Amino acid sequence: MTTCCTPSTTVPSTAAANEQALRKPRYSTSGTDQAYTIKVELPGVPKDAVTIGFDQNVLTIQAARRETAPGSWKPLHRELNDLGYALRLRLNAAIDEDKLNAQFSDGVLIVTLPIREAAKPRQIAVN
Amino acid sequence: MKLTRPKPANLARVADFDEWLRHPFAGFPAFTSLFDVGNFVGTNVPARLATDVYEDADNFYARFEIPGVKKEDVKLELRDRMLTVTAEKREKSGNDEQSYSLSRSVSVPDSVAEDRISAKLENGLLTVTLPKQEHRKPRTIEVN
């Protein structure tokens, strides 16, 4: 598997401001010569609650809102966690920020990060 | 001295609740299998799904997190008062497709109207609604 990023331990500043407890979601990364793909599992999060930020090679994904059970429901047995999600990844490659693409369906966020033209591997002809 | 009888309606509710608590892990061969890493990718044994169980005045609700699973890959089966949820998770990477299944069984209380059970999948969160039967009328039995 291609490693494109390392988790950053820093707590997102916005989360601290909200004073909300967040947890790290399950995620996986993969990559080609052209782009990296990050898949993040965010079950129970509505599409409009996901925010993606990219600043100085750090990708921040946050979903502070997770759909919880209505107040009228009385819990009988709990195993799932109601906390929102936060993920910060430090990218090791130069990314073309303008072409950053994100898709969200069935509770899975897929972020595609195209590698900047200058950072792609090149073959140099020997004269 | 006066004896008061507990209301039969309340008793029924307590019985339901007890049933949920007694069998929260129903359908699993052994509790130790929860910690078996082999349960995940690469074996035929489905990994266990976590669940939340709720109730309100009209329904019981069971919730499962199955991100990335399509509606058509979710199977709900009710047999012998045991509701089994199986989700087939397909993961594509290039031309390869990996798939594994996640499963969980929960026992369903007697008071559930089996024919009206419904399920909804939204943002990777599956909610199964188990309607409670209309209040059972007290029966009088005649002595012949």
XYZ file of C-alpha atoms in Angstrom:
271
model
C 0.000 0.000 0.000
C 1.207 3.473 -0.816
C 1.636 5.701 2.176
C 0.673 9.219 1.422
C -0.016 10.637 4.805
C 0.543 10.381 8.517
C -2.059 11.036 11.185
C -1.585 14.264 13.000
C -2.161 14.195 16.725
C -3.142 17.828 16.955
C -6.750 18.320 17.928
C -8.559 20.435 15.337
C -8.879 23.959 16.659
C -12.527 24.261 15.673
C -13.352 21.159 17.696
C -11.671 22.671 20.727
C -13.701 25.812 20.239
C -16.911 23.815 20.146
C -15.829 21.930 23.235
C -17.180 18.808 21.635
C -15.632 15.424 22.036
C -14.737 13.888 18.701
C -13.211 10.584 17.759
C -11.038 9.380 14.929
C -13.014 7.576 12.241
C -11.916 4.393 10.489
C -10.113 5.238 7.292
C -7.940 3.736 4.590
C -5.604 5.223 2.028
C -4.484 4.136 -1.401
C -2.650 5.787 -4.240
C -1.408 5.745 -7.774
C 1.092 7.904 -9.663
C -1.725 10.302 -10.396
C -3.628 10.689 -7.167
C -4.147 9.536 -3.615
C -7.482 8.354 -2.348
C -8.603 8.528 1.257
C -11.689 6.615 2.321
C -13.259 7.620 5.606
C -16.145 5.825 7.302
C -18.618 8.311 8.765
C -21.776 6.324 9.528
C -24.763 8.336 10.679
C -23.401 11.645 9.462
C -25.598 13.724 7.147
C -23.862 14.953 3.995
C -24.116 18.627 4.933
C -22.381 18.026 8.264
C -19.069 17.045 6.684
C -16.366 19.674 6.360
C -13.073 19.175 4.591
C -10.170 21.550 4.970
C -6.762 21.595 3.405
C -4.035 23.840 4.714
C -0.257 23.569 4.438
C -0.341 19.896 3.516
C -2.675 18.982 6.353
C -6.030 17.546 5.390
C -8.751 17.992 7.992
C -12.000 16.089 7.850
C -14.657 16.850 10.392
C -18.175 15.722 10.998
C -19.139 17.155 14.330
C -22.738 16.095 13.960
C -23.777 12.482 14.026
C -27.414 11.571 13.880
C -28.490 10.360 17.313
C -31.637 8.602 18.416
C -34.674 10.851 18.998
C -35.149 11.907 22.594
C -38.353 9.922 22.912
C -36.480 6.642 22.353
C -35.491 4.915 25.559
C -32.154 3.092 25.256
C -32.294 -0.586 26.216
C -28.888 -1.712 25.025
C -26.061 0.496 23.743
C -22.934 -0.394 21.832
C -22.620 2.406 19.287
C -20.889 5.680 19.928
C -22.717 8.971 19.383
C -19.629 11.160 19.115
C -18.809 13.050 15.945
C -15.661 12.459 13.929
C -12.431 14.334 13.312
C -9.457 13.269 11.227
C -6.268 15.138 10.479
C -3.765 13.780 8.022
C -0.406 15.257 7.148
C 0.290 14.625 3.492
C 3.766 13.678 2.359
C 3.243 14.599 -1.266
C 2.577 17.823 -3.130
C -1.139 17.938 -3.855
C -2.971 19.928 -6.468
C -5.355 21.655 -4.074
C -7.566 23.064 -6.804
C -8.427 19.601 -8.105
C -9.243 18.127 -4.706
C -12.414 16.099 -5.019
C -14.728 14.626 -2.396
C -17.684 12.286 -2.676
C -19.963 11.175 0.105
C -22.353 8.268 -0.142
C -23.731 5.580 2.177
C -21.792 7.023 5.101
C -18.431 6.793 3.348
C -16.414 9.835 2.333
C -13.974 9.409 -0.531
C -11.445 12.191 -0.975
C -9.317 12.202 -4.109
C -6.119 14.197 -3.949
C -4.435 14.617 -7.359
C -0.666 14.861 -7.213
C 0.740 18.122 -8.508
C 2.194 17.899 -11.987
C 5.685 18.853 -10.808
C 5.699 16.156 -8.151
C 4.802 13.283 -10.484
C 7.544 10.791 -11.328
C 9.280 11.672 -14.575
C 11.488 9.789 -16.911
C 14.539 11.606 -18.095
C 15.999 10.548 -21.392
C 19.714 9.952 -21.516
C 21.378 11.657 -24.430
C -54.629 -6.089 55.356
C -54.950 -5.582 51.670
C -53.130 -7.286 48.866
C -52.553 -5.396 45.631
C -51.857 -7.217 42.449
C -49.321 -5.932 39.935
C -50.909 -4.849 36.704
C -50.639 -7.532 34.038
C -49.762 -4.882 31.432
C -46.679 -3.859 33.373
C -45.625 -7.442 33.802
C -45.665 -7.953 30.071
C -43.384 -4.972 29.585
C -40.903 -6.196 32.159
C -40.816 -9.586 30.477
C -39.937 -7.955 27.148
C -37.177 -5.922 28.655
C -35.725 -8.940 30.428
C -35.704 -10.840 27.203
C -33.624 -8.188 25.482
C -31.157 -8.091 28.332
C -30.891 -11.835 28.653
C -29.999 -12.336 25.019
C -28.220 -9.209 23.804
C -25.590 -11.412 22.168
C -28.012 -14.040 21.021
C -27.024 -15.912 17.925
C -23.327 -15.952 18.673
C -21.475 -19.169 19.305
C -19.395 -17.802 22.120
C -18.670 -14.484 23.697
C -14.946 -15.016 23.144
C -15.468 -14.863 19.388
C -15.832 -11.094 19.770
C -12.108 -10.846 20.306
C -11.155 -13.191 17.530
C -9.325 -11.138 14.929
C -9.808 -13.965 12.436
C -13.415 -12.915 12.355
C -12.627 -10.088 9.991
C -11.321 -10.302 6.447
C -10.417 -13.629 4.942
C -12.683 -16.061 6.765
C -16.220 -17.154 6.140
C -17.296 -16.280 9.635
C -19.065 -12.931 9.461
C -17.695 -10.184 11.667
C -20.034 -9.042 14.378
C -22.011 -5.853 13.944
C -22.465 -3.522 16.887
C -26.021 -2.585 17.736
C -28.104 -0.149 19.729
C -31.554 -1.128 20.924
C -34.192 1.450 21.841
C -37.888 1.518 22.548
C -40.657 4.041 22.678
C -44.381 3.683 23.304
C -45.077 2.111 19.900
C -41.909 0.411 18.701
C -38.609 -1.225 19.458
C -35.695 0.043 17.354
C -32.438 -1.701 16.535
C -29.653 0.327 14.930
C -26.550 -0.851 13.118
C -23.657 1.039 11.544
C -22.868 -0.290 8.080
C -21.013 2.449 6.183
C -20.360 1.732 2.518
C -22.976 -0.997 2.260
C -25.630 -0.689 -0.442
C -29.280 -1.308 0.315
C -29.348 -4.414 -1.885
C -26.461 -5.942 0.068
C -28.375 -5.898 3.349
C -30.346 -8.984 4.323
C -32.835 -9.098 7.169
C -34.124 -12.443 8.324
C -36.592 -13.255 11.038
C -36.658 -16.812 12.272
C -37.862 -18.194 15.580
C -38.121 -14.724 17.082
C -34.502 -14.059 16.131
C -33.780 -11.141 13.843
C -30.563 -11.548 11.878
C -29.012 -8.678 9.954
C -26.351 -9.557 7.412
C -24.506 -6.884 5.452
C -22.215 -7.714 2.562
C -19.447 -5.170 2.310
C -17.714 -4.857 -1.053
C -14.474 -2.976 -1.315
C -13.076 -2.102 -4.683
C -9.463 -1.261 -5.287
C -8.672 -0.968 -8.941
C -9.819 -4.185 -10.628
C -9.868 -6.192 -7.426
C -12.998 -6.529 -5.409
C -12.911 -7.749 -1.844
C -16.014 -8.582 0.035
C -16.809 -9.689 3.532
C -19.941 -9.942 5.544
C -20.996 -8.466 8.833
C -23.764 -10.008 10.850
C -25.695 -9.705 14.062
C -28.662 -11.441 15.605
C -30.954 -10.013 18.236
C -33.857 -11.759 19.874
C -37.228 -10.168 19.239
C -39.713 -9.858 22.099
C -43.022 -11.715 21.861
C -44.943 -8.480 21.751
C -43.525 -7.464 18.348
C -45.843 -7.530 15.374
C -43.588 -9.555 13.068
C -45.447 -8.745 9.889
C -44.967 -4.996 10.337
C -41.192 -4.911 10.890
C -39.553 -2.313 8.636
C -36.026 -1.109 7.964
C -34.410 2.072 6.700
C -30.833 2.640 5.548
C -29.594 6.207 5.668
C -26.016 7.506 5.604
C -24.669 4.101 6.516
C -26.971 3.791 9.511
C -29.522 0.968 9.416
C -32.600 1.402 11.598
C -34.938 -1.552 12.038
C -38.345 -0.655 13.457
C -40.100 -3.430 15.355
C -43.689 -2.324 16.084
C -45.274 -3.439 19.310
C -48.541 -5.265 18.974
C -51.725 -3.459 19.927
C -52.402 -3.796 23.570
C -53.528 -7.325 24.146
C -57.028 -7.414 25.475
C -57.638 -9.267 28.712
C -59.391 -12.525 28.103
C -62.126 -13.996 30.246
C -62.415 -17.724 30.271
C -65.724 -19.218 31.084
C -66.044 -22.123 33.401
C -68.273 -24.835 32.049
